[in-house]
mmCIF file of C-alpha atoms and ligand atoms in Angstrom:
data_model
loop_
_atom_site.group_PDB
_atom_site.id
_atom_site.type_symbol
_atom_site.label_atom_id
_atom_site.label_comp_id
_atom_site.label_asym_id
_atom_site.label_seq_id
_atom_site.Cartn_x
_atom_site.Cartn_y
_atom_site.Cartn_z
ATOM 1 C CA MET A 1 58.162 2.890 -60.171
ATOM 2 C CA LYS A 2 61.914 1.278 -59.744
ATOM 3 C CA ILE A 3 65.143 3.755 -59.951
ATOM 4 C CA GLU A 4 66.205 2.247 -63.170
ATOM 5 C CA SER A 5 62.566 3.665 -64.659
ATOM 6 C CA ARG A 6 63.294 6.412 -63.576
ATOM 7 C CA LEU A 7 67.079 7.787 -64.412
ATOM 8 C CA ALA A 8 65.774 6.780 -68.037
ATOM 9 C CA GLN A 9 62.205 8.676 -68.186
ATOM 10 C CA ILE A 10 63.787 12.536 -66.137
ATOM 11 C CA GLY A 11 62.222 14.852 -68.032
ATOM 12 C CA SER A 12 60.332 12.903 -71.037
ATOM 13 C CA VAL A 13 56.395 13.652 -69.895
ATOM 14 C CA GLN A 14 57.181 16.987 -69.350
ATOM 15 C CA GLU A 15 57.373 18.896 -72.125
ATOM 16 C CA PRO A 16 53.194 19.250 -73.275
ATOM 17 C CA VAL A 17 52.899 20.861 -76.489
ATOM 18 C CA THR A 18 55.137 18.866 -78.883
ATOM 19 C CA GLY A 19 55.699 15.451 -76.283
ATOM 20 C CA ALA A 20 58.672 15.490 -76.995
ATOM 21 C CA VAL A 21 60.105 12.473 -75.358
ATOM 22 C CA ASN A 22 63.836 15.021 -74.553
ATOM 23 C CA TYR A 23 62.597 18.131 -72.347
ATOM 24 C CA PRO A 24 64.103 20.991 -74.660
ATOM 25 C CA ILE A 25 67.075 23.228 -73.549
ATOM 26 C CA TYR A 26 65.767 26.762 -72.624
ATOM 27 C CA LEU A 27 67.838 28.902 -73.716
ATOM 28 C CA ALA A 28 65.729 32.059 -71.894
ATOM 29 C CA THR A 29 67.363 34.315 -69.223
ATOM 30 C CA ALA A 30 63.796 36.372 -69.174
ATOM 31 C CA PHE A 31 60.777 35.472 -68.564
ATOM 32 C CA ARG A 32 57.245 37.367 -69.693
ATOM 33 C CA HIS A 33 54.738 38.181 -66.977
ATOM 34 C CA PRO A 34 51.699 37.087 -67.840
ATOM 35 C CA ARG A 35 50.065 41.286 -66.342
ATOM 36 C CA LEU A 36 51.110 43.253 -62.769
ATOM 37 C CA GLY A 37 51.762 40.488 -60.306
ATOM 38 C CA GLN A 38 51.326 37.458 -61.629
ATOM 39 C CA SER A 39 54.307 35.312 -63.468
ATOM 40 C CA THR A 40 54.443 32.071 -65.043
ATOM 41 C CA GLY A 41 56.523 30.865 -62.173
ATOM 42 C CA PHE A 42 59.568 31.779 -64.170
ATOM 43 C CA ASP A 43 61.137 35.327 -64.502
ATOM 44 C CA TYR A 44 64.745 34.967 -64.071
ATOM 45 C CA ALA A 45 67.198 32.895 -64.759
ATOM 46 C CA ARG A 46 69.698 32.386 -61.913
ATOM 47 C CA THR A 47 66.694 32.245 -60.203
ATOM 48 C CA LYS A 48 64.356 29.482 -61.474
ATOM 49 C CA SER A 49 65.294 27.957 -65.495
ATOM 50 C CA PRO A 50 62.931 25.839 -67.134
ATOM 51 C CA THR A 51 65.173 23.077 -68.762
ATOM 52 C CA ARG A 52 67.674 22.978 -65.143
ATOM 53 C CA SER A 53 64.000 23.216 -62.431
ATOM 54 C CA VAL A 54 63.506 19.347 -65.225
ATOM 55 C CA LEU A 55 66.660 18.286 -63.976
ATOM 56 C CA GLU A 56 66.601 19.556 -60.157
ATOM 57 C CA GLN A 57 62.887 17.787 -59.447
ATOM 58 C CA ALA A 58 65.063 14.848 -60.568
ATOM 59 C CA ALA A 59 67.483 14.916 -58.227
ATOM 60 C CA ALA A 60 65.485 15.421 -55.517
ATOM 61 C CA GLU A 61 63.171 12.466 -56.050
ATOM 62 C CA LEU A 62 66.168 10.296 -56.659
ATOM 63 C CA GLU A 63 67.575 11.583 -53.788
ATOM 64 C CA GLU A 64 64.404 11.066 -51.627
ATOM 65 C CA GLY A 65 64.335 14.646 -50.263
ATOM 66 C CA ASP A 66 62.822 17.986 -51.664
ATOM 67 C CA ALA A 67 64.466 19.877 -53.317
ATOM 68 C CA GLY A 68 67.432 20.088 -55.782
ATOM 69 C CA PHE A 69 69.644 22.943 -56.790
ATOM 70 C CA ALA A 70 71.886 22.444 -60.198
ATOM 71 C CA THR A 71 75.995 23.951 -59.778
ATOM 72 C CA SER A 72 78.275 25.127 -62.046
ATOM 73 C CA SER A 73 80.800 22.352 -60.239
ATOM 74 C CA GLY A 74 80.640 20.039 -57.503
ATOM 75 C CA MET A 75 83.238 22.606 -56.157
ATOM 76 C CA ALA A 76 79.681 25.564 -56.419
ATOM 77 C CA ALA A 77 77.523 23.208 -54.554
ATOM 78 C CA LEU A 78 79.522 22.579 -51.941
ATOM 79 C CA THR A 79 80.783 26.504 -50.952
ATOM 80 C CA THR A 80 76.841 27.454 -51.816
ATOM 81 C CA VAL A 81 75.763 24.886 -49.077
ATOM 82 C CA PHE A 82 78.522 26.846 -46.846
ATOM 83 C CA ALA A 83 77.233 29.644 -46.960
ATOM 84 C CA LEU A 84 75.071 28.100 -44.625
ATOM 85 C CA PHE A 85 77.868 28.849 -42.287
ATOM 86 C CA GLN A 86 79.254 32.119 -40.467
ATOM 87 C CA GLN A 87 82.583 34.115 -39.131
ATOM 88 C CA GLY A 88 82.798 31.355 -35.465
ATOM 89 C CA ASP A 89 80.817 27.640 -37.346
ATOM 90 C CA HIS A 90 82.911 24.792 -36.674
ATOM 91 C CA LEU A 91 82.472 21.784 -38.751
ATOM 92 C CA LEU A 92 83.554 17.981 -38.438
ATOM 93 C CA VAL A 93 84.788 16.403 -41.586
ATOM 94 C CA SER A 94 86.549 13.400 -43.109
ATOM 95 C CA LEU A 95 89.034 12.601 -42.725
ATOM 96 C CA ASP A 96 90.247 11.252 -45.915
ATOM 97 C CA LEU A 97 88.417 14.616 -48.349
ATOM 98 C CA TYR A 98 88.539 15.158 -52.028
ATOM 99 C CA GLY A 99 91.506 17.958 -52.087
ATOM 100 C CA GLY A 100 89.159 20.435 -53.445
ATOM 101 C CA THR A 101 86.896 20.157 -50.391
ATOM 102 C CA PHE A 102 90.184 21.034 -48.161
ATOM 103 C CA ARG A 103 91.630 23.700 -50.437
ATOM 104 C CA LEU A 104 88.373 25.215 -49.952
ATOM 105 C CA ILE A 105 87.555 24.964 -46.551
ATOM 106 C CA GLU A 106 91.281 26.227 -45.557
ATOM 107 C CA GLN A 107 92.698 28.692 -47.985
ATOM 108 C CA ILE A 108 89.242 30.354 -48.361
ATOM 109 C CA MET A 109 86.359 29.652 -45.502
ATOM 110 C CA THR A 110 88.940 29.622 -42.669
ATOM 111 C CA ARG A 111 89.421 33.116 -43.451
ATOM 112 C CA PHE A 112 85.341 33.938 -43.428
ATOM 113 C CA GLY A 113 86.220 32.590 -39.602
ATOM 114 C CA VAL A 114 84.978 29.095 -40.337
ATOM 115 C CA THR A 115 87.037 26.358 -39.869
ATOM 116 C CA ALA A 116 87.153 22.543 -39.471
ATOM 117 C CA SER A 117 88.522 20.005 -37.094
ATOM 118 C CA TYR A 118 88.776 16.071 -39.170
ATOM 119 C CA VAL A 119 87.881 13.097 -37.699
ATOM 120 C CA ASP A 120 87.387 9.325 -38.456
ATOM 121 C CA THR A 121 83.761 9.709 -39.744
ATOM 122 C CA ASN A 122 82.508 6.900 -38.477
ATOM 123 C CA ASP A 123 84.585 7.156 -35.000
ATOM 124 C CA LEU A 124 81.429 8.430 -32.792
ATOM 125 C CA ASP A 125 83.815 8.727 -29.836
ATOM 126 C CA ALA A 126 86.078 10.663 -32.287
ATOM 127 C CA LEU A 127 84.021 12.338 -34.027
ATOM 128 C CA GLU A 128 82.258 13.481 -29.792
ATOM 129 C CA GLU A 129 86.016 14.250 -28.882
ATOM 130 C CA SER A 130 86.302 17.273 -31.708
ATOM 131 C CA ARG A 131 83.015 18.633 -30.995
ATOM 132 C CA CYS A 132 82.967 21.712 -29.625
ATOM 133 C CA SER A 133 79.918 24.420 -28.851
ATOM 134 C CA SER A 134 80.646 26.074 -32.136
ATOM 135 C CA THR A 135 80.046 22.772 -34.705
ATOM 136 C CA LYS A 136 77.318 23.636 -36.274
ATOM 137 C CA ALA A 137 77.395 20.206 -38.925
ATOM 138 C CA VAL A 138 79.349 17.029 -40.105
ATOM 139 C CA LEU A 139 80.419 16.485 -43.343
ATOM 140 C CA ILE A 140 80.971 13.273 -44.662
ATOM 141 C CA GLU A 141 82.583 11.162 -48.264
ATOM 142 C CA THR A 142 80.934 7.479 -48.016
ATOM 143 C CA PRO A 143 83.324 4.999 -49.065
ATOM 144 C CA THR A 144 86.227 8.305 -49.181
ATOM 145 C CA ASN A 145 88.774 8.932 -51.787
ATOM 146 C CA PRO A 146 91.144 6.723 -52.329
ATOM 147 C CA LEU A 147 91.158 5.146 -48.793
ATOM 148 C CA MET A 148 87.678 4.260 -49.396
ATOM 149 C CA MET A 149 86.607 4.849 -45.923
ATOM 150 C CA VAL A 150 82.794 4.299 -45.003
ATOM 151 C CA THR A 151 80.649 6.144 -42.433
ATOM 152 C CA ASP A 152 77.494 4.875 -40.856
ATOM 153 C CA LEU A 153 75.290 7.833 -41.942
ATOM 154 C CA ALA A 154 71.911 6.269 -39.968
ATOM 155 C CA LYS A 155 75.007 5.948 -36.670
ATOM 156 C CA VAL A 156 76.189 9.681 -37.104
ATOM 157 C CA SER A 157 73.063 11.575 -38.620
ATOM 158 C CA ALA A 158 71.893 10.035 -35.304
ATOM 159 C CA TRP A 159 74.522 11.918 -33.149
ATOM 160 C CA ALA A 160 74.645 14.768 -35.029
ATOM 161 C CA ARG A 161 70.586 15.670 -35.262
ATOM 162 C CA LYS A 162 70.615 14.483 -30.990
ATOM 163 C CA HIS A 163 73.530 17.721 -31.480
ATOM 164 C CA GLY A 164 72.181 20.500 -32.869
ATOM 165 C CA LEU A 165 74.550 19.411 -35.919
ATOM 166 C CA LEU A 166 73.623 19.224 -39.285
ATOM 167 C CA THR A 167 74.502 16.029 -41.929
ATOM 168 C CA ILE A 168 75.824 16.863 -45.359
ATOM 169 C CA VAL A 169 77.369 14.270 -47.140
ATOM 170 C CA ASP A 170 79.386 14.019 -50.545
ATOM 171 C CA ASN A 171 77.448 11.230 -52.447
ATOM 172 C CA THR A 172 79.639 11.560 -55.610
ATOM 173 C CA LEU A 173 80.599 8.314 -55.561
ATOM 174 C CA LEU A 174 78.051 6.130 -54.902
ATOM 175 C CA THR A 175 75.290 8.214 -56.917
ATOM 176 C CA PRO A 176 71.739 7.902 -55.229
ATOM 177 C CA PHE A 177 71.367 4.490 -57.682
ATOM 178 C CA PHE A 178 73.303 2.845 -54.820
ATOM 179 C CA GLN A 179 72.589 5.092 -51.638
ATOM 180 C CA ARG A 180 70.483 7.856 -51.010
ATOM 181 C CA PRO A 181 71.604 9.382 -47.408
ATOM 182 C CA LEU A 182 68.958 11.443 -46.993
ATOM 183 C CA ALA A 183 67.327 8.123 -46.295
ATOM 184 C CA LEU A 184 69.253 7.416 -43.784
ATOM 185 C CA GLY A 185 68.436 10.807 -41.398
ATOM 186 C CA CYS A 186 70.980 13.133 -43.115
ATOM 187 C CA ASP A 187 70.434 16.615 -43.908
ATOM 188 C CA ILE A 188 72.220 17.960 -47.276
ATOM 189 C CA VAL A 189 73.457 15.610 -49.939
ATOM 190 C CA VAL A 190 75.947 17.158 -52.245
ATOM 191 C CA HIS A 191 77.542 15.518 -55.836
ATOM 192 C CA SER A 192 80.114 16.499 -58.368
ATOM 193 C CA ALA A 193 78.108 15.298 -61.071
ATOM 194 C CA THR A 194 80.507 15.377 -63.171
ATOM 195 C CA LYS A 195 81.694 12.192 -62.173
ATOM 196 C CA TYR A 196 78.952 9.146 -61.634
ATOM 197 C CA LEU A 197 76.429 11.076 -62.984
ATOM 198 C CA GLY A 198 77.193 13.379 -66.044
ATOM 199 C CA GLY A 199 78.784 9.666 -66.770
ATOM 200 C CA HIS A 200 80.871 10.644 -70.396
ATOM 201 C CA ASN A 201 84.038 13.431 -68.792
ATOM 202 C CA ASP A 202 82.039 15.784 -71.217
ATOM 203 C CA VAL A 203 80.428 17.824 -68.280
ATOM 204 C CA LEU A 204 81.409 20.344 -64.740
ATOM 205 C CA ALA A 205 78.087 19.910 -63.442
ATOM 206 C CA GLY A 206 76.860 20.225 -59.239
ATOM 207 C CA LEU A 207 74.368 18.913 -57.538
ATOM 208 C CA ILE A 208 71.897 19.839 -54.291
ATOM 209 C CA VAL A 209 69.984 18.498 -52.222
ATOM 210 C CA THR A 210 68.277 18.885 -48.929
ATOM 211 C CA LYS A 211 65.649 17.589 -46.786
ATOM 212 C CA GLY A 212 63.389 19.763 -44.825
ATOM 213 C CA LYS A 213 61.058 23.072 -45.726
ATOM 214 C CA GLU A 214 63.345 25.065 -44.019
ATOM 215 C CA LEU A 215 66.463 24.222 -44.944
ATOM 216 C CA SER A 216 65.358 23.918 -48.510
ATOM 217 C CA GLU A 217 64.210 27.588 -48.564
ATOM 218 C CA ARG A 218 67.842 28.859 -46.678
ATOM 219 C CA MET A 219 69.030 27.235 -49.706
ATOM 220 C CA GLY A 220 67.154 28.465 -52.542
ATOM 221 C CA PHE A 221 67.886 31.733 -51.043
ATOM 222 C CA LEU A 222 72.356 30.819 -51.414
ATOM 223 C CA HIS A 223 72.041 29.294 -53.997
ATOM 224 C CA ASN A 224 70.212 32.727 -56.213
ATOM 225 C CA SER A 225 72.614 35.580 -54.446
ATOM 226 C CA TYR A 226 75.184 33.804 -54.832
ATOM 227 C CA GLY A 227 74.590 32.414 -58.402
ATOM 228 C CA ALA A 228 76.708 29.835 -59.122
ATOM 229 C CA VAL A 229 73.891 27.530 -60.875
ATOM 230 C CA LEU A 230 74.107 25.685 -64.038
ATOM 231 C CA GLY A 231 73.678 26.150 -67.639
ATOM 232 C CA PRO A 232 70.965 25.336 -69.514
ATOM 233 C CA GLN A 233 72.880 23.206 -71.632
ATOM 234 C CA ASP A 234 74.685 21.661 -69.429
ATOM 235 C CA SER A 235 71.787 21.375 -67.233
ATOM 236 C CA TYR A 236 70.899 19.241 -70.326
ATOM 237 C CA LEU A 237 73.780 17.090 -71.050
ATOM 238 C CA LEU A 238 73.567 16.280 -67.308
ATOM 239 C CA MET A 239 70.567 14.659 -67.810
ATOM 240 C CA ARG A 240 70.990 12.726 -70.502
ATOM 241 C CA GLY A 241 74.052 10.688 -68.658
ATOM 242 C CA MET A 242 70.990 10.654 -66.044
ATOM 243 C CA LYS A 243 69.145 8.331 -68.373
ATOM 244 C CA THR A 244 71.899 5.435 -68.644
ATOM 245 C CA LEU A 245 72.558 5.788 -64.753
ATOM 246 C CA ALA A 246 71.659 2.851 -63.352
ATOM 247 C CA LEU A 247 73.150 -0.086 -66.317
ATOM 248 C CA ARG A 248 76.870 3.229 -66.165
ATOM 249 C CA MET A 249 77.326 2.345 -62.449
ATOM 250 C CA GLU A 250 76.413 -2.474 -62.449
ATOM 251 C CA ARG A 251 79.033 -2.143 -64.459
ATOM 252 C CA HIS A 252 81.506 0.347 -63.209
ATOM 253 C CA GLU A 253 80.353 -2.052 -59.697
ATOM 254 C CA SER A 254 81.438 -6.064 -62.133
ATOM 255 C CA ASN A 255 84.786 -4.406 -63.411
ATOM 256 C CA ALA A 256 85.321 -2.990 -60.126
ATOM 257 C CA LEU A 257 85.287 -5.895 -58.179
ATOM 258 C CA ALA A 258 86.960 -7.931 -60.603
ATOM 259 C CA ILE A 259 89.570 -6.019 -60.851
ATOM 260 C CA ALA A 260 89.864 -5.472 -56.961
ATOM 261 C CA ASN A 261 90.481 -9.800 -57.497
ATOM 262 C CA HIS A 262 92.862 -9.690 -59.485
ATOM 263 C CA LEU A 263 95.179 -7.330 -58.202
ATOM 264 C CA LEU A 264 94.949 -8.722 -54.757
ATOM 265 C CA LYS A 265 96.498 -11.797 -55.322
ATOM 266 C CA HIS A 266 98.856 -9.705 -57.563
ATOM 267 C CA PRO A 267 102.712 -10.041 -56.791
ATOM 268 C CA LEU A 268 103.375 -6.375 -57.403
ATOM 269 C CA VAL A 269 100.349 -5.042 -55.287
ATOM 270 C CA SER A 270 100.797 -4.977 -51.714
ATOM 271 C CA ASN A 271 96.966 -3.394 -50.432
ATOM 272 C CA VAL A 272 93.473 -2.780 -52.400
ATOM 273 C CA TYR A 273 91.247 -0.778 -51.259
ATOM 274 C CA HIS A 274 87.969 -1.250 -51.791
ATOM 275 C CA PRO A 275 84.645 -1.742 -49.590
ATOM 276 C CA GLY A 276 83.411 -4.566 -52.095
ATOM 277 C CA LEU A 277 86.546 -6.555 -50.057
ATOM 278 C CA PRO A 278 84.753 -8.836 -47.047
ATOM 279 C CA GLU A 279 88.278 -8.477 -45.853
ATOM 280 C CA HIS A 280 87.383 -4.094 -46.054
ATOM 281 C CA PRO A 281 87.136 -2.491 -42.372
ATOM 282 C CA GLY A 282 84.227 -0.891 -43.791
ATOM 283 C CA HIS A 283 82.874 -3.384 -45.724
ATOM 284 C CA ASP A 284 79.724 -4.419 -43.613
ATOM 285 C CA VAL A 285 78.695 -0.940 -43.419
ATOM 286 C CA GLN A 286 79.255 -0.572 -47.051
ATOM 287 C CA LYS A 287 76.710 -3.186 -47.741
ATOM 288 C CA ALA A 288 73.983 -2.315 -45.314
ATOM 289 C CA GLN A 289 73.457 1.258 -45.964
ATOM 290 C CA ALA A 290 74.454 1.298 -50.209
ATOM 291 C CA SER A 291 73.042 -1.237 -52.687
ATOM 292 C CA GLY A 292 75.923 -0.982 -54.561
ATOM 293 C CA ASN A 293 79.565 -0.812 -54.741
ATOM 294 C CA THR A 294 81.536 2.290 -57.117
ATOM 295 C CA GLY A 295 83.347 1.853 -60.204
ATOM 296 C CA ILE A 296 86.486 3.096 -57.838
ATOM 297 C CA PHE A 297 89.325 1.814 -55.725
ATOM 298 C CA SER A 298 92.503 2.261 -54.918
ATOM 299 C CA PHE A 299 95.712 -0.207 -54.435
ATOM 300 C CA LYS A 300 99.408 -0.073 -53.625
ATOM 301 C CA VAL A 301 101.914 -1.520 -55.509
ATOM 302 C CA LYS A 302 105.414 -3.071 -53.681
ATOM 303 C CA ASP A 303 107.443 0.189 -54.076
ATOM 304 C CA ALA A 304 107.128 3.671 -55.250
ATOM 305 C CA VAL A 305 109.869 3.495 -57.822
ATOM 306 C CA LEU A 306 106.094 0.595 -60.109
ATOM 307 C CA VAL A 307 104.550 4.306 -60.861
ATOM 308 C CA GLU A 308 106.462 5.675 -62.645
ATOM 309 C CA PRO A 309 106.135 2.675 -65.629
ATOM 310 C CA ILE A 310 103.616 1.321 -64.663
ATOM 311 C CA LEU A 311 101.426 5.187 -65.943
ATOM 312 C CA ARG A 312 104.104 5.566 -68.486
ATOM 313 C CA HIS A 313 103.207 1.658 -69.830
ATOM 314 C CA LEU A 314 99.486 1.988 -69.713
ATOM 315 C CA LYS A 315 98.044 1.500 -73.429
ATOM 316 C CA LEU A 316 93.984 1.833 -72.918
ATOM 317 C CA ILE A 317 93.831 2.783 -68.629
ATOM 318 C CA ALA A 318 94.042 6.335 -68.997
ATOM 319 C CA PHE A 319 97.094 8.328 -66.426
ATOM 320 C CA ALA A 320 94.398 11.364 -65.656
ATOM 321 C CA GLU A 321 92.805 12.938 -62.880
ATOM 322 C CA SER A 322 88.777 12.482 -63.092
ATOM 323 C CA LEU A 323 86.585 9.804 -61.794
ATOM 324 C CA GLY A 324 83.397 8.414 -62.274
ATOM 325 C CA GLY A 325 83.283 8.869 -66.790
ATOM 326 C CA VAL A 326 82.669 5.822 -68.867
ATOM 327 C CA GLU A 327 86.683 5.892 -69.628
ATOM 328 C CA SER A 328 89.337 4.314 -67.171
ATOM 329 C CA LEU A 329 91.318 6.966 -66.099
ATOM 330 C CA LEU A 330 94.478 5.567 -63.871
ATOM 331 C CA THR A 331 95.261 8.826 -60.669
ATOM 332 C CA TYR A 332 98.084 9.613 -58.342
ATOM 333 C CA PRO A 333 96.951 11.192 -55.926
ATOM 334 C CA THR A 334 99.863 12.311 -53.781
ATOM 335 C CA VAL A 335 100.806 14.349 -57.192
ATOM 336 C CA GLN A 336 97.264 15.281 -58.311
ATOM 337 C CA THR A 337 94.167 15.131 -56.460
ATOM 338 C CA HIS A 338 95.825 14.993 -53.289
ATOM 339 C CA ALA A 339 98.670 17.578 -53.478
ATOM 340 C CA ASP A 340 96.925 20.685 -52.209
ATOM 341 C CA ILE A 341 96.699 17.943 -48.683
ATOM 342 C CA PRO A 342 99.649 19.113 -46.735
ATOM 343 C CA GLU A 343 102.430 15.339 -46.581
ATOM 344 C CA GLU A 344 101.283 15.270 -42.635
ATOM 345 C CA ILE A 345 98.132 14.731 -43.414
ATOM 346 C CA ARG A 346 98.212 12.609 -46.470
ATOM 347 C CA LEU A 347 99.935 10.230 -44.661
ATOM 348 C CA ARG A 348 98.218 10.182 -41.464
ATOM 349 C CA VAL A 349 95.544 8.924 -43.515
ATOM 350 C CA GLY A 350 97.841 6.505 -45.913
ATOM 351 C CA VAL A 351 98.106 8.351 -48.820
ATOM 352 C CA ASP A 352 101.666 7.942 -49.212
ATOM 353 C CA ASP A 353 103.384 7.261 -53.270
ATOM 354 C CA ARG A 354 102.555 4.060 -53.371
ATOM 355 C CA LEU A 355 98.908 4.811 -54.159
ATOM 356 C CA LEU A 356 97.246 4.585 -57.264
ATOM 357 C CA ARG A 357 93.119 5.500 -57.764
ATOM 358 C CA PHE A 358 90.920 3.932 -60.177
ATOM 359 C CA SER A 359 88.228 5.161 -61.592
ATOM 360 C CA VAL A 360 86.944 2.145 -63.684
ATOM 361 C CA GLY A 361 85.015 2.341 -66.963
ATOM 362 C CA ILE A 362 82.772 0.666 -68.405
ATOM 363 C CA GLU A 363 84.999 -1.142 -70.860
ATOM 364 C CA HIS A 364 85.038 -5.333 -71.550
ATOM 365 C CA VAL A 365 87.086 -6.298 -68.125
ATOM 366 C CA ASP A 366 89.582 -8.307 -69.527
ATOM 367 C CA ASP A 367 90.519 -6.040 -71.624
ATOM 368 C CA LEU A 368 91.259 -3.196 -68.713
ATOM 369 C CA ILE A 369 93.396 -6.791 -66.755
ATOM 370 C CA ALA A 370 95.355 -7.264 -69.797
ATOM 371 C CA ASP A 371 96.282 -3.482 -70.222
ATOM 372 C CA LEU A 372 97.250 -3.643 -66.441
ATOM 373 C CA ASP A 373 99.063 -7.175 -66.513
ATOM 374 C CA GLN A 374 100.927 -6.258 -69.511
ATOM 375 C CA ALA A 375 102.220 -2.036 -67.499
ATOM 376 C CA PHE A 376 103.361 -4.351 -64.521
ATOM 377 C CA ALA A 377 105.125 -6.484 -66.625
ATOM 378 C CA GLN A 378 106.826 -3.945 -68.217
ATOM 379 C CA ALA A 379 107.445 -2.143 -65.123
ATOM 380 C CA ASP A 380 108.930 -5.042 -63.292
ATOM 381 C CA GLN A 381 111.359 -5.600 -65.948
ATOM 382 C CA GLU A 382 112.863 -2.240 -65.942
ATOM 383 C CA THR A 383 113.036 -1.879 -63.177
ATOM 384 C CA LYS A 384 114.880 -5.138 -62.574
ATOM 385 C CA ALA A 385 117.437 -3.704 -65.267
ATOM 386 C CA LYS A 386 118.861 -1.370 -63.319
ATOM 387 C CA GLY A 387 118.344 -3.425 -60.073
ATOM 388 C CA GLU A 388 115.063 -1.371 -58.145
ATOM 389 C CA SER A 389 112.503 -3.995 -58.264
ATOM 390 C CA PRO A 390 110.938 -5.536 -55.457
ATOM 391 C CA SER A 391 110.035 -8.282 -57.388
HETATM 392 C C1 LIG B 1 85.399 16.188 -58.123
HETATM 393 C C2 LIG B 1 84.888 15.681 -56.845
HETATM 394 C C3 LIG B 1 84.254 17.031 -56.101
HETATM 395 C C4 LIG B 1 84.330 19.024 -57.387
HETATM 396 O O1 LIG B 1 83.159 18.349 -57.751
HETATM 397 P P1 LIG B 1 83.715 19.503 -59.459
HETATM 398 O O2 LIG B 1 82.194 19.441 -60.230
HETATM 399 O O3 LIG B 1 85.288 19.243 -60.086
HETATM 400 O O4 LIG B 1 83.891 21.074 -58.873
HETATM 401 C C5 LIG B 1 83.927 17.169 -55.029
HETATM 402 N N1 LIG B 1 83.803 15.683 -53.751
HETATM 403 C C6 LIG B 1 84.203 14.702 -54.268
HETATM 404 C C7 LIG B 1 84.267 13.522 -54.248
HETATM 405 C C8 LIG B 1 85.130 14.588 -55.881
HETATM 406 O O5 LIG B 1 84.853 13.211 -56.686
#
C-alpha cells in the first residue's frame, strides 16, 4: 500500500473485539498473566504498552525499519540512542545542529566521556579528517535547521559502514513521508514527533526506529531501562496526528516554496535558504533522496534592525519557537533555538542576527504572504523614520 493509505489507516484494523476504527487508549500499567510462565505479550507498561505498541509498529513500517520505540520527547529519543555509547567514544555530528542536541552532547554526554566533532557531514574529506579510532557513529540532520544544509545519506552511510560506524539520522524535518534514511543505508532514525508527525503543536513526543535484529534488541533494552517512554494518551494523540501527515506535508511544502520564492524577490531580504530552490547547494541531493521538501526554510533580512519590528508587526504568523505544526511560526534562532550554541560556532555556520527561520503552516498562502508583506512594510517605515533603514 502507498504511504498515504498506511498513514490514514494507522491502528484501524488492530482492535478485534469491537472493531473500533481507532485503536483505544489502554491506560493499564500492569497486565494479568494467564498462568505461571505465560504472558499476553504485555507485562508492565514501561516495557510494552498496547496503544504505544501500535504507534511503534506504525513508525517502524513507515521508516522501513525493524523496530520502533516511542519516547516522551525528541530529546528522550536522542538520550536513549546515546546510551549506546560509553566512556571514550567519539561521534561525528552535523555542524548546523538542533540546539537541544548540541546541549545534550556538550553539557551532558561529555560528562560521561562521550565527545563529538562538528563537521559538514556531506563532506567525506571533512568526515575522514575528524574520524579517529574511537569514533563510533555519525549523527546527521538533513536538511539542517536553520541553514538547510543537505547530506547525501547513501554516500555517507556507505562510508560509515566501511569504517564500522553507525549512521543515525534525525529525520524530524522531512518525516518518512518525504525521506526514509533506513532505506538509504542508515541504521537509526530519530524524530521529534512533537513537530510534523504530531503536527498540531499539542503533543510532545519522540520516536526511534532501528534497522537490524541486534541493534533493535539493544535499543529495546535501552528504551525499557531508561524508561523515557511515551504515555498511552500521547501515543493516541500522535497517531491521530499522523493520520493526516500526507495532506499536511504536501501543503507545508507548497506554501513554503511559494513564500521562499516571494522572499527571494523582496528588497529587504538578502538570502533565502531553501533546498527546493534550484540555486541551493543541496538541491540536487535533496531531490534525489527525498520525494519532497519540508515546510521549514530560513532567510536573512538586509539589516538586523528590521528583525524586532518585523516580529512585532506580524498578525497571523506567530513569533514562537517550534516547528512543524499547522500554524505558521517565525523563530529568531540567535536568541531562541540556538541560544545555547556558542557564538563562535553559530557564526561559523551562518546563524547570525539577521537570520529568521520560518515554519510555514497550512494556512492559505496568500494570507501568509500578505502578513509578511505588511510586517516588512511597517518595519521598513519605522527604521526609515529613525534613519536606520537599509532600503
Ligand atoms: C525539536 C527537535 C528536537 C527535540 O525534540 P523535542 O520533542 O522538543 O524534545 C530534536 N531534533 C530536532 C531536529 C528538532 O527540531
